[in-house]
PDB file of C-alpha atoms in Angstrom:
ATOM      1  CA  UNK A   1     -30.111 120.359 146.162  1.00  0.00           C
ATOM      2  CA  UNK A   2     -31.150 122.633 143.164  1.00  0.00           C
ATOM      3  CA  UNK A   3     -34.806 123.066 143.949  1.00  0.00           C
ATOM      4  CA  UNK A   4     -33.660 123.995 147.569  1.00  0.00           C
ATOM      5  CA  UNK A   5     -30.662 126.290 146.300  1.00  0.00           C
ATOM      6  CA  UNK A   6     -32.901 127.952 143.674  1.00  0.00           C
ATOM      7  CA  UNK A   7     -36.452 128.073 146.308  1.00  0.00           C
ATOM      8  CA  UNK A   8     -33.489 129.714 149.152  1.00  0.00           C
ATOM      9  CA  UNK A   9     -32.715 132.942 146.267  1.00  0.00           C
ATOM     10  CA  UNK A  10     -36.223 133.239 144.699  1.00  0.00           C
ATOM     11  CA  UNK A  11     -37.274 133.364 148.771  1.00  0.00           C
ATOM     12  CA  UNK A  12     -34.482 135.977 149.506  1.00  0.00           C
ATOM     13  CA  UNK A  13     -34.885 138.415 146.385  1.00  0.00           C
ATOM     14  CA  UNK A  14     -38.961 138.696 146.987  1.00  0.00           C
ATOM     15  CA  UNK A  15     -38.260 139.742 150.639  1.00  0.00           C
ATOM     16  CA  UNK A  16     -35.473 142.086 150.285  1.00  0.00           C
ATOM     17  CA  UNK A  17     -37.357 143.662 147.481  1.00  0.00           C
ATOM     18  CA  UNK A  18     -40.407 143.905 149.140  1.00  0.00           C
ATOM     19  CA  UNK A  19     -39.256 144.598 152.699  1.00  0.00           C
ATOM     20  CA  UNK A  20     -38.880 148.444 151.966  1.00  0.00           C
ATOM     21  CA  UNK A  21     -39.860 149.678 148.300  1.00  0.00           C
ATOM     22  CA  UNK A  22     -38.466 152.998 148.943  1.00  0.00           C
ATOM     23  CA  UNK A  23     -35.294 152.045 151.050  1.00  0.00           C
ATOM     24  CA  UNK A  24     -31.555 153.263 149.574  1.00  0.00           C
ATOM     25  CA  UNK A  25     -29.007 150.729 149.063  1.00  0.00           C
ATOM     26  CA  UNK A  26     -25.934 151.094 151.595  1.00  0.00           C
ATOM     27  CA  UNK A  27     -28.603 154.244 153.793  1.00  0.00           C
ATOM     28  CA  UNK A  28     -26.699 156.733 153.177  1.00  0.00           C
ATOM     29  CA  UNK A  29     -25.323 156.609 149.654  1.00  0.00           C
ATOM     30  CA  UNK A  30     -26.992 159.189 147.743  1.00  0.00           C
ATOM     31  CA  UNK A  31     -29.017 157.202 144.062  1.00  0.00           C
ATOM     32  CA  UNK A  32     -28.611 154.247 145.213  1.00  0.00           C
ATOM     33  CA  UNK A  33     -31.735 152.252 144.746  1.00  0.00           C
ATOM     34  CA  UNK A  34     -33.132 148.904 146.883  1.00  0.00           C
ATOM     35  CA  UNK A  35     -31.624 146.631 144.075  1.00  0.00           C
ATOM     36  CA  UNK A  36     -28.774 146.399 141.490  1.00  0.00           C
ATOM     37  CA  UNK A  37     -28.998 144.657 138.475  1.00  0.00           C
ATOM     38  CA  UNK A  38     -25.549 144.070 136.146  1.00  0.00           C
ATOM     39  CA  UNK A  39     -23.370 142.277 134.090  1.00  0.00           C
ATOM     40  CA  UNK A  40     -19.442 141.045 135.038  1.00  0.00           C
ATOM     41  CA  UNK A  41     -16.554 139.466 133.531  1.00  0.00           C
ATOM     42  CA  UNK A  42     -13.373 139.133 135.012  1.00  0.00           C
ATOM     43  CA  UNK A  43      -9.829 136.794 134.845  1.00  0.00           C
ATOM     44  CA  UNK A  44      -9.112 134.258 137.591  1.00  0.00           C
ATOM     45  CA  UNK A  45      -5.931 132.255 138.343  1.00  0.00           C
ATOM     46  CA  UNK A  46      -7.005 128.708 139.651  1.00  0.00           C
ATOM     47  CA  UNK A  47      -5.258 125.865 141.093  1.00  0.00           C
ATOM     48  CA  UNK A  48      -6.009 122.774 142.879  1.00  0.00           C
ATOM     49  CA  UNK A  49      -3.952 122.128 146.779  1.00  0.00           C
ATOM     50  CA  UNK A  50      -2.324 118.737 145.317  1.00  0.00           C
ATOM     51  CA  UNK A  51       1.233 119.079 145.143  1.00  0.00           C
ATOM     52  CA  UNK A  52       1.915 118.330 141.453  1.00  0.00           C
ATOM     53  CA  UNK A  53      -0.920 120.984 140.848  1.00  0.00           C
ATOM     54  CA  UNK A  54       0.203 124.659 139.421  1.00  0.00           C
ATOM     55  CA  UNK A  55      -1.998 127.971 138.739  1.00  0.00           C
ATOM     56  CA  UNK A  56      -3.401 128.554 135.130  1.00  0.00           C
ATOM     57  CA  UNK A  57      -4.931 131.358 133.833  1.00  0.00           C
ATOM     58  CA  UNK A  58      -8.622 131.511 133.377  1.00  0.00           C
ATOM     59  CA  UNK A  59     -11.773 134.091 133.388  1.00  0.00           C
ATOM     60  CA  UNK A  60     -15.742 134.257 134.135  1.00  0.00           C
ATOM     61  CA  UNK A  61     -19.178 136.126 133.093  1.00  0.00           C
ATOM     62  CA  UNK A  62     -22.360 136.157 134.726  1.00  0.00           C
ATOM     63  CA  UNK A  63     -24.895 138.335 136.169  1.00  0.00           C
ATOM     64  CA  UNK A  64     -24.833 140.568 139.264  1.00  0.00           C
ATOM     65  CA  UNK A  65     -27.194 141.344 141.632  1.00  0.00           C
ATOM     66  CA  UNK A  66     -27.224 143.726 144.566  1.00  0.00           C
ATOM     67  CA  UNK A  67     -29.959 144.200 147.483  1.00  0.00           C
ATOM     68  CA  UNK A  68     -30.193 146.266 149.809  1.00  0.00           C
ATOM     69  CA  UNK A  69     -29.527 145.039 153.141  1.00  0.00           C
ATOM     70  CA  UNK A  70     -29.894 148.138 155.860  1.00  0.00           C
ATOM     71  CA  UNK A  71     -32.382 146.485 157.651  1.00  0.00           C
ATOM     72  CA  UNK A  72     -30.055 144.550 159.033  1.00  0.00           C
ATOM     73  CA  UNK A  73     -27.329 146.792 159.881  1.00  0.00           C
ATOM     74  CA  UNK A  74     -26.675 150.388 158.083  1.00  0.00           C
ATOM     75  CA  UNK A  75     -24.258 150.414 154.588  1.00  0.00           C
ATOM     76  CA  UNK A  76     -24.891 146.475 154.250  1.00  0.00           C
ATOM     77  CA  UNK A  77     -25.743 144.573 151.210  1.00  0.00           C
ATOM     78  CA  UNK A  78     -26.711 141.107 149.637  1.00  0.00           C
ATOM     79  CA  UNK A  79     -25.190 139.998 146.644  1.00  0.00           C
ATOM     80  CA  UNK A  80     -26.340 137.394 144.404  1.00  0.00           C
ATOM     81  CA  UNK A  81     -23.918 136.241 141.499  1.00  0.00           C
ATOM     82  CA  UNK A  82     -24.752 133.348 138.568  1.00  0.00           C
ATOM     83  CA  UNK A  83     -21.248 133.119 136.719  1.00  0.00           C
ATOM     84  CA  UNK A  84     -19.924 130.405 134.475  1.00  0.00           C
ATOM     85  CA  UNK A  85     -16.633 129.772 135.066  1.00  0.00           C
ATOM     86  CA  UNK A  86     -13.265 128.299 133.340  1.00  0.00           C
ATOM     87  CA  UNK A  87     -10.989 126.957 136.116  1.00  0.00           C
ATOM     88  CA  UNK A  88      -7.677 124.622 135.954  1.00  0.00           C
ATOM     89  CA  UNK A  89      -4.656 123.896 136.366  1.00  0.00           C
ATOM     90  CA  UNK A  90      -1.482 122.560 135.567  1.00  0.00           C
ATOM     91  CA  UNK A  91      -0.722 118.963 136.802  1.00  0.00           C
ATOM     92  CA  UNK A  92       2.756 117.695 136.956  1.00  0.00           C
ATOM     93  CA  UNK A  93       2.210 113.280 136.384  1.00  0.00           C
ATOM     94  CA  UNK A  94       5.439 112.421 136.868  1.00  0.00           C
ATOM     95  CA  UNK A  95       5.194 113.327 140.540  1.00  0.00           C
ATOM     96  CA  UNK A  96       2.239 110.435 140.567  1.00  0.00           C
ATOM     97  CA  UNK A  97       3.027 108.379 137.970  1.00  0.00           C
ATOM     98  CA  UNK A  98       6.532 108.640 137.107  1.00  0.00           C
ATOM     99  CA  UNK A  99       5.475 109.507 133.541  1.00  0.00           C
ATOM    100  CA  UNK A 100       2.514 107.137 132.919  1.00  0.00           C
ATOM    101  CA  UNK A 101      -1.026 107.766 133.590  1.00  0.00           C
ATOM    102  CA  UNK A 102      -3.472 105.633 135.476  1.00  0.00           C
ATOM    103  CA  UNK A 103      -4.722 104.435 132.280  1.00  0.00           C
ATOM    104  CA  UNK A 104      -1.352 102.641 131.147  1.00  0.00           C
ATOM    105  CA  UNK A 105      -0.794 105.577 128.372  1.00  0.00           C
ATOM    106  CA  UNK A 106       2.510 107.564 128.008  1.00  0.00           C
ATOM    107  CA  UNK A 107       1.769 111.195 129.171  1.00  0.00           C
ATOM    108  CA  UNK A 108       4.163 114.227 129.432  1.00  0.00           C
ATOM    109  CA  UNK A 109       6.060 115.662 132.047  1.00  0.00           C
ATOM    110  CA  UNK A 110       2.739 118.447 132.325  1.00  0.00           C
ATOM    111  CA  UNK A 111      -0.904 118.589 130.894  1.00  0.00           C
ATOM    112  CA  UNK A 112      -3.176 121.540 131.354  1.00  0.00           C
ATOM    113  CA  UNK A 113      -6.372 121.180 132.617  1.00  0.00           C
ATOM    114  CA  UNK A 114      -9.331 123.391 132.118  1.00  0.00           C
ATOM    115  CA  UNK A 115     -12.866 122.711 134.093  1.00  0.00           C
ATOM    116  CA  UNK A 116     -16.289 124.600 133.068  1.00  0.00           C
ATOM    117  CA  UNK A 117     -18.538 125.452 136.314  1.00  0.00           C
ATOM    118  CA  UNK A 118     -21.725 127.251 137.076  1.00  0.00           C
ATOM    119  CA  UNK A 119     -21.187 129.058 140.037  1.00  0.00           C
ATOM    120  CA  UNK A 120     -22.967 130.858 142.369  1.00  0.00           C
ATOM    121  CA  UNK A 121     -21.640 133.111 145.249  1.00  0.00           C
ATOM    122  CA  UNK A 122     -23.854 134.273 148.094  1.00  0.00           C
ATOM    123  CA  UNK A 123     -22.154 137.018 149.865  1.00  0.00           C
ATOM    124  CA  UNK A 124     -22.906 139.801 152.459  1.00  0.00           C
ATOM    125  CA  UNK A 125     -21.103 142.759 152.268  1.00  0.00           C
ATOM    126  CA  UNK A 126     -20.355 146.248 153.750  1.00  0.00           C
ATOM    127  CA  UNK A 127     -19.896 149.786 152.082  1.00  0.00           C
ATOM    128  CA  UNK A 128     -18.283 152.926 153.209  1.00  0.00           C
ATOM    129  CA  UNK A 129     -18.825 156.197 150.994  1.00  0.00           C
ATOM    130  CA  UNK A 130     -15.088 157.915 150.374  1.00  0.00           C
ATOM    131  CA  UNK A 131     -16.518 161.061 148.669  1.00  0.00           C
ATOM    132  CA  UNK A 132     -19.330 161.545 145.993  1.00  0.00           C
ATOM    133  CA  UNK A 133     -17.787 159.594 143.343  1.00  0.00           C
ATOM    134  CA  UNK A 134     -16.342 156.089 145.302  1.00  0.00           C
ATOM    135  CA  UNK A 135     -17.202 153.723 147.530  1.00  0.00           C
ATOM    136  CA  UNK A 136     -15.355 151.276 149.056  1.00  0.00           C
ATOM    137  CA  UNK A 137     -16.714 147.407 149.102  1.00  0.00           C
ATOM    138  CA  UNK A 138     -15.785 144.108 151.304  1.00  0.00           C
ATOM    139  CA  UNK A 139     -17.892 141.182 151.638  1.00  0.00           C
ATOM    140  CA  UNK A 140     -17.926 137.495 152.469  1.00  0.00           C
ATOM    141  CA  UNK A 141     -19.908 134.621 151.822  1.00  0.00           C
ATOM    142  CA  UNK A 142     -20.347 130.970 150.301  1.00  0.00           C
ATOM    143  CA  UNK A 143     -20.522 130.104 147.153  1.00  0.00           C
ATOM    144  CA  UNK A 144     -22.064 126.846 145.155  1.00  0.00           C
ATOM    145  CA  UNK A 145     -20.355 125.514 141.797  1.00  0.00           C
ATOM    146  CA  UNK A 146     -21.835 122.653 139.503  1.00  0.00           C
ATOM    147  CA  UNK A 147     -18.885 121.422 137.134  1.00  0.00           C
ATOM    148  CA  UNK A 148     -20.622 121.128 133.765  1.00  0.00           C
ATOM    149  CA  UNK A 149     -17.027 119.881 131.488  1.00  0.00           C
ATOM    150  CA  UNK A 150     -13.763 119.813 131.493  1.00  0.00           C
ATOM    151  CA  UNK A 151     -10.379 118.421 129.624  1.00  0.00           C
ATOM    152  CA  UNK A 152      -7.170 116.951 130.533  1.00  0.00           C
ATOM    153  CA  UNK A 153      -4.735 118.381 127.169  1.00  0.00           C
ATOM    154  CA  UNK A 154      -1.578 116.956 126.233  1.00  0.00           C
ATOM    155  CA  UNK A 155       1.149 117.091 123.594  1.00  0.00           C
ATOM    156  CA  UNK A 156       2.700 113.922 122.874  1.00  0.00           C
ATOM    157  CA  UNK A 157       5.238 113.708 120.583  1.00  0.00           C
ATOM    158  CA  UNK A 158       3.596 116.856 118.562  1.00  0.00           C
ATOM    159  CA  UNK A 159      -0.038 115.481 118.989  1.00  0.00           C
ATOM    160  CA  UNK A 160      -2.723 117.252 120.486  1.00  0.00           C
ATOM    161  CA  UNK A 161      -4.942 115.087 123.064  1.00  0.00           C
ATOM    162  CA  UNK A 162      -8.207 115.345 125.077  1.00  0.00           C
ATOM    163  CA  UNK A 163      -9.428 113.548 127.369  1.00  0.00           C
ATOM    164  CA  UNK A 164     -12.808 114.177 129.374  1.00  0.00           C
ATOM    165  CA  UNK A 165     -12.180 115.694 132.965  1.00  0.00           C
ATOM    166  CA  UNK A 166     -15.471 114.394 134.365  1.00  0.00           C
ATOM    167  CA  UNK A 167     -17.374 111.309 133.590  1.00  0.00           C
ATOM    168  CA  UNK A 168     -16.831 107.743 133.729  1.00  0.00           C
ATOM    169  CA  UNK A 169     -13.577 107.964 130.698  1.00  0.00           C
ATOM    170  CA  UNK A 170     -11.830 110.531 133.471  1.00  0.00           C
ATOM    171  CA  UNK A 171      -8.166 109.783 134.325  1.00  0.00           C
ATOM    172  CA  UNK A 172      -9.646 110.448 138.364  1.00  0.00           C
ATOM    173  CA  UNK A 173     -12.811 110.629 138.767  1.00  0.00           C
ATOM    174  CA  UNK A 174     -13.271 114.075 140.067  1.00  0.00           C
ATOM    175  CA  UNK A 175     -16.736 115.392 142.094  1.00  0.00           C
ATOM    176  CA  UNK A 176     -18.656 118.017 140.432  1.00  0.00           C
ATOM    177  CA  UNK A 177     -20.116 119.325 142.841  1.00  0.00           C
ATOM    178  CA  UNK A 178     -18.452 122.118 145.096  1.00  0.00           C
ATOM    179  CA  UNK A 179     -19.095 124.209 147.793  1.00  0.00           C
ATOM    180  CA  UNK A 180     -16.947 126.412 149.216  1.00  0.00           C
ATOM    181  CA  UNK A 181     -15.960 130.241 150.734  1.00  0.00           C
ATOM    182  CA  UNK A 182     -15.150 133.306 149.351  1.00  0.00           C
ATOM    183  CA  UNK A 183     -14.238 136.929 150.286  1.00  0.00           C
ATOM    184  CA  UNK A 184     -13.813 140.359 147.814  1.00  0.00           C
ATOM    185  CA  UNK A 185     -12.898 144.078 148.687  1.00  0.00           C
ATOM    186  CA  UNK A 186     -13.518 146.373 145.386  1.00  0.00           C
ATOM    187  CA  UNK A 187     -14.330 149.870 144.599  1.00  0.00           C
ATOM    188  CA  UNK A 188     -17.420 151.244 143.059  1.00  0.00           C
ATOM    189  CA  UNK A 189     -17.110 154.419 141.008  1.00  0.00           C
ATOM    190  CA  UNK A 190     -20.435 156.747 140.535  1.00  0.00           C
ATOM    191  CA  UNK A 191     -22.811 153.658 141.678  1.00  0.00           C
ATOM    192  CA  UNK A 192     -22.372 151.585 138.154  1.00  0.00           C
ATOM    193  CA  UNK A 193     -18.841 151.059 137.911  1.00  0.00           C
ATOM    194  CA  UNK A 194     -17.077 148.165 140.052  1.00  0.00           C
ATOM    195  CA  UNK A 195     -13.610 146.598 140.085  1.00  0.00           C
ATOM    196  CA  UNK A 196     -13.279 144.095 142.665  1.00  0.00           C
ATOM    197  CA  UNK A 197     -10.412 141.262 143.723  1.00  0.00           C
ATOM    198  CA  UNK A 198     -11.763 138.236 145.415  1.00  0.00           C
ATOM    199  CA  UNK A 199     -10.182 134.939 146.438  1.00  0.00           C
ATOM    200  CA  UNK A 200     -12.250 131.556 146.561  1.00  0.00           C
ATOM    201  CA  UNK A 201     -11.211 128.046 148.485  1.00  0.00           C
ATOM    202  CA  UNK A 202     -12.814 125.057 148.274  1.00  0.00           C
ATOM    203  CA  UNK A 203     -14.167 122.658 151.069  1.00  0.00           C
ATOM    204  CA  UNK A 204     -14.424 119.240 148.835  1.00  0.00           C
ATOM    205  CA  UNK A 205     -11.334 117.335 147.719  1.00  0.00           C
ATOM    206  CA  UNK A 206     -12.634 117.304 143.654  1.00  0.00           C
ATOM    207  CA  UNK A 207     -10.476 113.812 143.570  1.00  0.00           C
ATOM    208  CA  UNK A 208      -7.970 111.744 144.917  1.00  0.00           C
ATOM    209  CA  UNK A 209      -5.062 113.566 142.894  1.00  0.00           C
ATOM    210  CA  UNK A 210      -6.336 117.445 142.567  1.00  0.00           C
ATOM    211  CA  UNK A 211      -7.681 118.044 145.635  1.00  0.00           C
ATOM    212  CA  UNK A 212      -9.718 121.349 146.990  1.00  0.00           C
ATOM    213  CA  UNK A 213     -10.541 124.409 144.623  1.00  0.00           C
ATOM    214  CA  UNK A 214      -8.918 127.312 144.947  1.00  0.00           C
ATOM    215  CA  UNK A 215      -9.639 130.572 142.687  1.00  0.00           C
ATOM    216  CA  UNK A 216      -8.602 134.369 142.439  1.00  0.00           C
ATOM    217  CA  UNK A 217      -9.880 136.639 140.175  1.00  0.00           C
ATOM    218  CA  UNK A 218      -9.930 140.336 138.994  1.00  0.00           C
ATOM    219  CA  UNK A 219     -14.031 141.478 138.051  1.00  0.00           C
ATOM    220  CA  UNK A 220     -15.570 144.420 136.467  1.00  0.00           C
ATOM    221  CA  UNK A 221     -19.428 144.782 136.779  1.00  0.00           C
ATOM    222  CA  UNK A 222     -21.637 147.068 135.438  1.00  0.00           C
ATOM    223  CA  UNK A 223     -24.475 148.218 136.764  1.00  0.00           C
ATOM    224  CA  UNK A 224     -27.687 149.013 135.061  1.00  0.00           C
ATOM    225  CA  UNK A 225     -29.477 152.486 136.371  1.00  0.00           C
TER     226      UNK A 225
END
């Protein structure tokens, strides 16, 4: 699945690159190149859709990159994005477990959860130019995450504990692979500057008790000239 995820981008940057050297990104946005190249970070707020789930706070960085798609239809664009992101959540036990986990051990009422991912987001998007300085963004698209760690924390009785979210010592088991859909509108200020709000849900049920993905976020990019 790698080889063909990572054949499928290397494939789609040397054609858009190399369709039109001298094409603008977007048509008709004035220094905009064929290709974008920049850095984001941003805050999310993730949860799982299993009832005794609960939002937590989170973030991502990564790289961002932007081709030129008005080959296919005018003030369209590609965007590529590798991110590493911190997801969780909040899981209430008692609503499963009346207070004990599947392992036989005491756990509190809640215990956070934080998960580590590499992410990437395939998206097509559209621009329209509001005056010299902005443009407006939307766009759509997949995206593929590989969970790389994670831990379940509690407090019991004024001790810290960990336990791994993945692996064969997890509390559930969860997947860590997932695939799923996003969409984003955002704002771009002088072609370098973006802020843009997306919201991500997941197709896979990670595990029998926290079941899809489901992320929004708040990103800044910048974009080298």
């Amino acid at each position: 699945m790698k080889k063909i995820l990572l054949s499928a981008l290397c494939a789609l940057g040397f054609w858009t690159m190399s369709s039109n050297a001298n094409a603008q990104l977007l048509a008709d946005i004035e220094g905009m190149p064929p290709y974008k190249l920049g850095v984001t970070v941003g805050v999310n707020v993730s949860d799982f859709t299993g009832n005794a789930c609960s939002a937590k706070a989170g973030f991502n960085i990564g790289a961002d990159l932007m081709l030129d798609a008005s080959d296919l239809l005018n003030n369209t664009y590609l965007r590529v994005n590798l991110l590493l992101q911190r997801k969780g959540s909040v899981y209430d036990w008692a609503d499963d477990w009346a207070g004990a986990g599947p392992t036989g051990m005491a756990l509190p009422k809640d215990s956070k959860i934080r998960t580590w991912y590499i992410e990437i987001p395939l998206d097509y998007g559209y621009a329209h130019r509001i005056n010299r300085d902005w443009t407006l963004l939307g766009e759509m698209g997949p995206y593929f995450a590989l969970g790389i760690g994670g831990k379940y924390n509690f407090d019991i009785a004024g001790k810290k504990e960990k336990i791994s979210y993945f692996g064969s010592d997890s509390l559930d088991d969860p997947k860590r692979f997932d695939v799923g859909w996003g969409f984003a509108v955002g704002g771009m200020l002088n072609n370098q500057h973006q802020i843009k709000l997306g919201y991500q849900f997941g197709f896979i049920d990670m595990s029998k008790l926290m079941k899809q993905n489901r992320n929004f976020m708040i990103n800044y990019t910048y974009f080298f000239e």
